[in-house]
Each structure stands twice: as C-alpha cells, then as structure tokens.
PDB file of C-alpha atoms in Angstrom:
ATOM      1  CA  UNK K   1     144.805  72.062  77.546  1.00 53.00           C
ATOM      2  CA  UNK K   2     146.665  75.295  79.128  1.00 60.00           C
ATOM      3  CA  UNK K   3     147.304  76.528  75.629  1.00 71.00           C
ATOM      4  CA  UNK K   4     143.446  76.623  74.747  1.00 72.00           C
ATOM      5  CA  UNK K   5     142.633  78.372  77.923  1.00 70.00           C
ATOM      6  CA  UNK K   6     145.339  80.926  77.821  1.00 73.00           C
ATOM      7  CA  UNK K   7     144.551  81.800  73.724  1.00 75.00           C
ATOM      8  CA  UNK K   8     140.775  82.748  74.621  1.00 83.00           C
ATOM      9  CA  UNK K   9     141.118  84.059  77.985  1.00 85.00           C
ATOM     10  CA  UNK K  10     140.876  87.522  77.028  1.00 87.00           C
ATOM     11  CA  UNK K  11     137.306  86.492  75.598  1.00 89.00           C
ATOM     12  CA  UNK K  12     136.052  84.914  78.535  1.00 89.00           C
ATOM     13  CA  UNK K  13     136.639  87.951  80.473  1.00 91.00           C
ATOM     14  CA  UNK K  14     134.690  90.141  78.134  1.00 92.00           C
ATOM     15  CA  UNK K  15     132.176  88.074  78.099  1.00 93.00           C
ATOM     16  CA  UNK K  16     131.981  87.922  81.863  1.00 95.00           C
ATOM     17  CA  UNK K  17     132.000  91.478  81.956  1.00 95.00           C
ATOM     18  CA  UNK K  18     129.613  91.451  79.112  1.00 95.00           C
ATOM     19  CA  UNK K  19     127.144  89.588  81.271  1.00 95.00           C
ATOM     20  CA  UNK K  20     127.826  91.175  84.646  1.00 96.00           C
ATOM     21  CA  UNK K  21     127.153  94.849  82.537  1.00 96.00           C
ATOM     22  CA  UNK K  22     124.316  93.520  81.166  1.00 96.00           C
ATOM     23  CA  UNK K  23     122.446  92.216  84.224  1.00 96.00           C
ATOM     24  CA  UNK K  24     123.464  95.556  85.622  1.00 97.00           C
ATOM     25  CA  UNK K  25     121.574  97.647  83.280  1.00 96.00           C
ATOM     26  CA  UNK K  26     119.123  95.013  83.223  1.00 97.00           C
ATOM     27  CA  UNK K  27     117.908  95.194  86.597  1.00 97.00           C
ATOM     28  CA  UNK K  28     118.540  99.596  86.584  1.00 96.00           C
ATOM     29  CA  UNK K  29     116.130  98.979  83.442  1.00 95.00           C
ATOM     30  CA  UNK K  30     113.518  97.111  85.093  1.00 95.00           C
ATOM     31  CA  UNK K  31     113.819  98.978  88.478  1.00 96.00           C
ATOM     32  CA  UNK K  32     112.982 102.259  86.289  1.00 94.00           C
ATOM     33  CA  UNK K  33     109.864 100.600  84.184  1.00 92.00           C
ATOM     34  CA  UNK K  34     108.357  99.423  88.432  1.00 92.00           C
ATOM     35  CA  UNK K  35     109.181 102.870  90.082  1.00 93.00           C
ATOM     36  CA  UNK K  36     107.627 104.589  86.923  1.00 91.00           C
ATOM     37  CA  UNK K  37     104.555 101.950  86.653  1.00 89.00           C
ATOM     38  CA  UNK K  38     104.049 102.560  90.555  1.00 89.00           C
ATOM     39  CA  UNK K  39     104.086 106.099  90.587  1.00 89.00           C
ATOM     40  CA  UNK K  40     101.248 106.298  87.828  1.00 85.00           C
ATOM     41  CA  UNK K  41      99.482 103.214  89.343  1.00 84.00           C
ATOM     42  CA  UNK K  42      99.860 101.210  86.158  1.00 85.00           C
ATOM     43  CA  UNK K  43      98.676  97.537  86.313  1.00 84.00           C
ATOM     44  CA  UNK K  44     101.382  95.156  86.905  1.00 87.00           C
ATOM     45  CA  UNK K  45     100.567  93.081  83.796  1.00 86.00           C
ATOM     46  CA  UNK K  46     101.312  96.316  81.631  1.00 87.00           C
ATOM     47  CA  UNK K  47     104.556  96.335  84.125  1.00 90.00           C
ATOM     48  CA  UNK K  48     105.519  92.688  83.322  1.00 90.00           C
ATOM     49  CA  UNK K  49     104.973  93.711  79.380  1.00 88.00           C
ATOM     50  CA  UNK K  50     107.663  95.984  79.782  1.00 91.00           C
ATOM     51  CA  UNK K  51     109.790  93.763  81.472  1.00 94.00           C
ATOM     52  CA  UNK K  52     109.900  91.504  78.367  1.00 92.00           C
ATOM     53  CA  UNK K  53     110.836  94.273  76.394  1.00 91.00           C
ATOM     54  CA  UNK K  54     113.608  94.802  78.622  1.00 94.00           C
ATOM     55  CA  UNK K  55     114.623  91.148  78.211  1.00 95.00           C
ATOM     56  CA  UNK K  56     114.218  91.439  74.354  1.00 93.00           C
ATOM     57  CA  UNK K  57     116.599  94.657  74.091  1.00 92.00           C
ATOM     58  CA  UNK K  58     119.165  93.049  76.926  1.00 95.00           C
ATOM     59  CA  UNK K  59     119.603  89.434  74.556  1.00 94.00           C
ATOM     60  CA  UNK K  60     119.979  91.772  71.544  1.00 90.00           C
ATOM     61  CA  UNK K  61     122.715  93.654  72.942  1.00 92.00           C
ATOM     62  CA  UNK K  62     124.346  90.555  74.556  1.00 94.00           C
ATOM     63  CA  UNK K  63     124.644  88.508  71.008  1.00 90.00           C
ATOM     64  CA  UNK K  64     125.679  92.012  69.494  1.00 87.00           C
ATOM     65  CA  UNK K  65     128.338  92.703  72.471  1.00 90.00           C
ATOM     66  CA  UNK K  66     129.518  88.694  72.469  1.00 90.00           C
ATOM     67  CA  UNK K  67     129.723  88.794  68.806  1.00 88.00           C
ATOM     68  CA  UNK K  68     132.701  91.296  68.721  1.00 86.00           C
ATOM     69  CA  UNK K  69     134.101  90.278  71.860  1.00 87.00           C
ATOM     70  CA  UNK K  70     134.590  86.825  69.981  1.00 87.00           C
ATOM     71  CA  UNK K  71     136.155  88.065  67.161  1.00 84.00           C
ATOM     72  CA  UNK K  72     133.231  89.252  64.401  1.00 83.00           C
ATOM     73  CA  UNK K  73     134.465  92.266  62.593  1.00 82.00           C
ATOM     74  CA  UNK K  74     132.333  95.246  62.040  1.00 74.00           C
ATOM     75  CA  UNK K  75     132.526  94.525  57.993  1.00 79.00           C
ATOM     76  CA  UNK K  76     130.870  91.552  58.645  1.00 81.00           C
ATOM     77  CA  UNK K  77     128.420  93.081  60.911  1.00 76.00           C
ATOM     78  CA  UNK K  78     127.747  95.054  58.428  1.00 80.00           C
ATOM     79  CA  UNK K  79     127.099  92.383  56.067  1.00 83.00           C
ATOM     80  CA  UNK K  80     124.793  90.240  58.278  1.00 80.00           C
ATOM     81  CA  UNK K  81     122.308  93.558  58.962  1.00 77.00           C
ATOM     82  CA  UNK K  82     122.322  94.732  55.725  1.00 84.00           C
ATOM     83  CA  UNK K  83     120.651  91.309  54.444  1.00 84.00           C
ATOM     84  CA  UNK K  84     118.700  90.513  57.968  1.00 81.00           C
ATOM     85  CA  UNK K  85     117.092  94.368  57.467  1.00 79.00           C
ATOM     86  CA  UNK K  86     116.613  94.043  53.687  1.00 81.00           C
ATOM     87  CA  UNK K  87     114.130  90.727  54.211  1.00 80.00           C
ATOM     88  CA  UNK K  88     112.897  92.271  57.593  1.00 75.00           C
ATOM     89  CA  UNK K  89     111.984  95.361  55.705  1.00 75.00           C
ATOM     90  CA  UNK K  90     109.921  93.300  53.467  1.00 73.00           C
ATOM     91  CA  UNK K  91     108.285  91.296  56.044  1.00 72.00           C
ATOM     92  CA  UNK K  92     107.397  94.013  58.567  1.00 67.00           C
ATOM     93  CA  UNK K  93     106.183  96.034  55.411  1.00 69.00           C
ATOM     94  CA  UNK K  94     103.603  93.898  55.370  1.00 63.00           C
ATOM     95  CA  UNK K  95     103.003  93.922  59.218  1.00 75.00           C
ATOM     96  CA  UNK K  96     103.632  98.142  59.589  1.00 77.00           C
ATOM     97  CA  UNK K  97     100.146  98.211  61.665  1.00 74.00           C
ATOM     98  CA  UNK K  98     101.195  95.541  64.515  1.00 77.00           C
ATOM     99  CA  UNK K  99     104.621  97.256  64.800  1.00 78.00           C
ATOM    100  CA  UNK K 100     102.425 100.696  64.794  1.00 84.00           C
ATOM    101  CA  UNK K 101     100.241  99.267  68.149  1.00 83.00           C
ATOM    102  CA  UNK K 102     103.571  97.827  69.867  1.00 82.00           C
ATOM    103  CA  UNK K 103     105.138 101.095  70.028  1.00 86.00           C
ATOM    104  CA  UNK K 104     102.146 102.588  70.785  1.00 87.00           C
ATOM    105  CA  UNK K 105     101.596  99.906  73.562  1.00 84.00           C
ATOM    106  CA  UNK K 106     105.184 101.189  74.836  1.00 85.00           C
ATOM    107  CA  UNK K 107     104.590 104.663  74.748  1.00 86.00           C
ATOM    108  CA  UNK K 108     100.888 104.602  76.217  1.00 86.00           C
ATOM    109  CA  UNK K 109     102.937 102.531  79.283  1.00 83.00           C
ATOM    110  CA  UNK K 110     104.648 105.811  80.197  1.00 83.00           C
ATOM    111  CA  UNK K 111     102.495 108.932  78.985  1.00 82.00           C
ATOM    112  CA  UNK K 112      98.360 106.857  78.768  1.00 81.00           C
ATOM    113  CA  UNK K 113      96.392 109.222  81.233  1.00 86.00           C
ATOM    114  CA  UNK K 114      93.396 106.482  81.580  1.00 86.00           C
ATOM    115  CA  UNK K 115      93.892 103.501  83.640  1.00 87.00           C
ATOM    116  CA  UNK K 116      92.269  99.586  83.799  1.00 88.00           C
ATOM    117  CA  UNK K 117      88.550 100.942  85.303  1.00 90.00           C
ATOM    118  CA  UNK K 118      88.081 104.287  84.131  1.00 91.00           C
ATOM    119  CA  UNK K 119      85.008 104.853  81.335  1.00 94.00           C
ATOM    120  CA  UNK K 120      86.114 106.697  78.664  1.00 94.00           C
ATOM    121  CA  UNK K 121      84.776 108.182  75.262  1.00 95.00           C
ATOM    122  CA  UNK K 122      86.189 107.630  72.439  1.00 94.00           C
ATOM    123  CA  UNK K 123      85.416 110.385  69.786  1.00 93.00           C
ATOM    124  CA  UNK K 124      85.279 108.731  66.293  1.00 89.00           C
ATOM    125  CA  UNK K 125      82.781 110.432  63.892  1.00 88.00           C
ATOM    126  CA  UNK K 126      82.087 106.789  62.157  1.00 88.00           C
ATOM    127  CA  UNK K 127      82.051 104.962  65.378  1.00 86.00           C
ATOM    128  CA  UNK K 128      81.752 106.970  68.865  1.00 91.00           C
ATOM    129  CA  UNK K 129      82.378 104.836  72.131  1.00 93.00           C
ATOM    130  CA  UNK K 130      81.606 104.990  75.738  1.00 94.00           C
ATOM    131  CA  UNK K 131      83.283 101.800  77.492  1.00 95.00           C
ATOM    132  CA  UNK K 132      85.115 100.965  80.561  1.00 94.00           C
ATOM    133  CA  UNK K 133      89.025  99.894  79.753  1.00 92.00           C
ATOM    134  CA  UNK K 134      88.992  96.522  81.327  1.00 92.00           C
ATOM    135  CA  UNK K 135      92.684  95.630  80.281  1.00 90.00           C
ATOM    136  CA  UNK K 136      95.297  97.392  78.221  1.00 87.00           C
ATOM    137  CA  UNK K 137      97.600  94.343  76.554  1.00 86.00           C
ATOM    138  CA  UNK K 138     100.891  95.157  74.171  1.00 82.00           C
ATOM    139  CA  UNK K 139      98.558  95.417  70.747  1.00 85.00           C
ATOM    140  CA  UNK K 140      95.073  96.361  71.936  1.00 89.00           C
ATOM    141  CA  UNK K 141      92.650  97.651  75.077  1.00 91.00           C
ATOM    142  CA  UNK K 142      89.808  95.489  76.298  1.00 93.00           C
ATOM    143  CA  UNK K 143      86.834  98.230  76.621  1.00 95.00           C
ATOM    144  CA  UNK K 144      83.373  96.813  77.886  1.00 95.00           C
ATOM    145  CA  UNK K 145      80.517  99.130  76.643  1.00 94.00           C
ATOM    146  CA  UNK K 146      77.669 100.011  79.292  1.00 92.00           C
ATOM    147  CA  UNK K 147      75.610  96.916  77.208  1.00 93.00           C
ATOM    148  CA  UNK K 148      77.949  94.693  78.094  1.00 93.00           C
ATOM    149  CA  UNK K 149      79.897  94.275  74.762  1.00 94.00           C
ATOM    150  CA  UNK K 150      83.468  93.366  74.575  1.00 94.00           C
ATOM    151  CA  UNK K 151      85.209  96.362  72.265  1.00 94.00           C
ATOM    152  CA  UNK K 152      88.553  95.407  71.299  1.00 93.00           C
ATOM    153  CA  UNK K 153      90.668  98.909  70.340  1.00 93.00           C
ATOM    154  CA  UNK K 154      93.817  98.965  68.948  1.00 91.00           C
ATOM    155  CA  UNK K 155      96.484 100.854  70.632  1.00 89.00           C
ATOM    156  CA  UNK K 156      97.587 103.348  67.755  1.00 89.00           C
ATOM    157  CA  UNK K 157      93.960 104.789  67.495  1.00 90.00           C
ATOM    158  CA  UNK K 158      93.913 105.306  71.086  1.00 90.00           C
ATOM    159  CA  UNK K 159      96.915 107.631  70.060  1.00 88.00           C
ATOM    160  CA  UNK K 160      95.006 108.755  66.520  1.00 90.00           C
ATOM    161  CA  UNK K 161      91.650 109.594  68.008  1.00 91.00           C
ATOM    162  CA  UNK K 162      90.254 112.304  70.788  1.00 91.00           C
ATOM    163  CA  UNK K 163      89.685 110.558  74.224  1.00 92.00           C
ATOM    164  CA  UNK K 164      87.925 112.056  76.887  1.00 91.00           C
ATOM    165  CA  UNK K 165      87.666 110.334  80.775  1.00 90.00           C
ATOM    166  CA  UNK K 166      83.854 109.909  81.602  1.00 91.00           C
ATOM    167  CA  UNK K 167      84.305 108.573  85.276  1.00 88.00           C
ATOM    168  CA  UNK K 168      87.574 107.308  87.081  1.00 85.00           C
ATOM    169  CA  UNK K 169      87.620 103.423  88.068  1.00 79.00           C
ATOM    170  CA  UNK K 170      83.959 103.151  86.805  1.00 59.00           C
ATOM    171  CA  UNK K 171      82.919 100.034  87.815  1.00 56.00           C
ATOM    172  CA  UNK K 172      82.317  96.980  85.706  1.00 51.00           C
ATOM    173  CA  UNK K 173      78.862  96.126  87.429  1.00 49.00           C
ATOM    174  CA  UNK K 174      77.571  99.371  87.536  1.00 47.00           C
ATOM    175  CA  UNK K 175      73.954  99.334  87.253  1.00 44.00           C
ATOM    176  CA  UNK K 176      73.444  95.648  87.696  1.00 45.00           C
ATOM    177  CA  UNK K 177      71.008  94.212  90.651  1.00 42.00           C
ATOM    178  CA  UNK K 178      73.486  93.382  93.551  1.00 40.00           C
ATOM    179  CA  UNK K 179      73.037  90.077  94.829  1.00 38.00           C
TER     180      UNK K 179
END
C-alpha cells in the first residue's frame, strides 16, 4: 500500500495545489464581478449570472490543469480539442446567435449604462420602442411597454441598435389609479 502512495504523491500535491490556486482565483474572480456590480448598482441576479460564469471558466481550467498534472501529454491534448472543436464548430454554427447574446449578456454586465427600472427608447426604423427594462437575464431584457406589453429584446441588438434613457428607475405603475 506504501508503494501506491509514494508513486502518485507528486500528483496529489499538484492537485492540491491545483485546487487551493483555483479557489484562490475563484473567490479574487467573484470578489471583482460584486465590487464591480456594486459600484454600478447592477442587480444581484445579473451578479449571480456572472458568478456561474466564473464557476464555468474555474471547472474548465481545473480538468485542463488536473489533466496534465496526471500525466496527459500536450499531443494528446492536442488531439482531444482538435476533434471536441471540429464537432463544436459545427454545432455552435448552427447556434452563432445564442453565443452572440451570451457575450453580449457578459459585456452589457460591465459597460450597459441602463439599469432594471429605467424607460428607455429603442431606435429601430422597423420597430421603435419605449419600455421600462424590468429584468436583464444572460440571453435577453424583459422591457414592459407603457401598454403594458411584455417586449422580450435580445441582448446583441441592445448592442446593434441606438438606445437612448427616457427616465431613470421609471416606475412600473406609472400612471395607474393607486389604490
């Protein structure tokens, strides 16, 4: 039993260390997305969206770092992307416009100047709209016209199209009889 220890012992320590690096820029990660989705008053559920993108990118470095500390050689890294990318190019070929409002999802988390409240106009010659953003999620924005009508946007024509703020933090009742 001492033999099988002491002939992967150096593994176990890189994997420790593995791990213990990992958590480490794990938590600097997620500590970054909060102090950044504070400062620009971003709603936490955008903040928790992030998170799992943290948790996506830390699992795909830990099976990438693991892999090699355990003895998989570059050649057949090499091997195993070349085929993973060649049918994941063909898939997400077919799926380029999802991919297109995840990334914009990410970058509207850091650099969107509207926020969850505000009424904004969108400026599309075909389709012009004034709406209230009632939730931003990872593919789309909620926006709630002043008739009450549930627009769902996608994120990369957010990016695409002219925006202009009509009123901060409109409110959703806004011209309603108070009870």
């Amino acid at each position: 039993m001492p033999d099988i220890f002491s002939s992967i012992r150096i593994e176990i320590f890189y994997s420790i260390g593995i791990f213990l690096l990992l958590l480490i820029i794990q938590y600097i990660l997620k500590q970054t997305a909060k102090r950044v989705g504070e400062r620009a008053e971003i709603n936490i559920t955008r903040i928790k969206l992030m998170f799992k993108y943290i948790n996506i990118l830390i699992f795909i470095l830990a099976t990438l770092l693991l892999s090699v500390a355990w003895g998989l050689e570059w050649a057949d890294f090499a091997l195993i992307f070349s085929s993973v990318f060649a049918i994941l190019g063909a898939a997400l070929f077919a799926i380029w416009s999802i991919l297109s409002n995840i990334t914009s999802g990410v970058i509207m988390f850091f650099s969107f100047p509207y926020k969850i409240g505000d009424k904004i106009k969108i400026h599309d010659k075909d389709l012009p709209i004034e709406a209230i953003i009632e939730d931003i999620k990872a593919f789309h924005l909620h926006l709630r016209t002043m008739e009450g009508e549930l627009i769902t946007y996608p994120n990369n024509l957010m990016l695409q199209k002219a925006v202009s703020l009509v009123e901060k933090n409109a409110r959703l009742d806004e011209g309603k009889d108070a009870l």
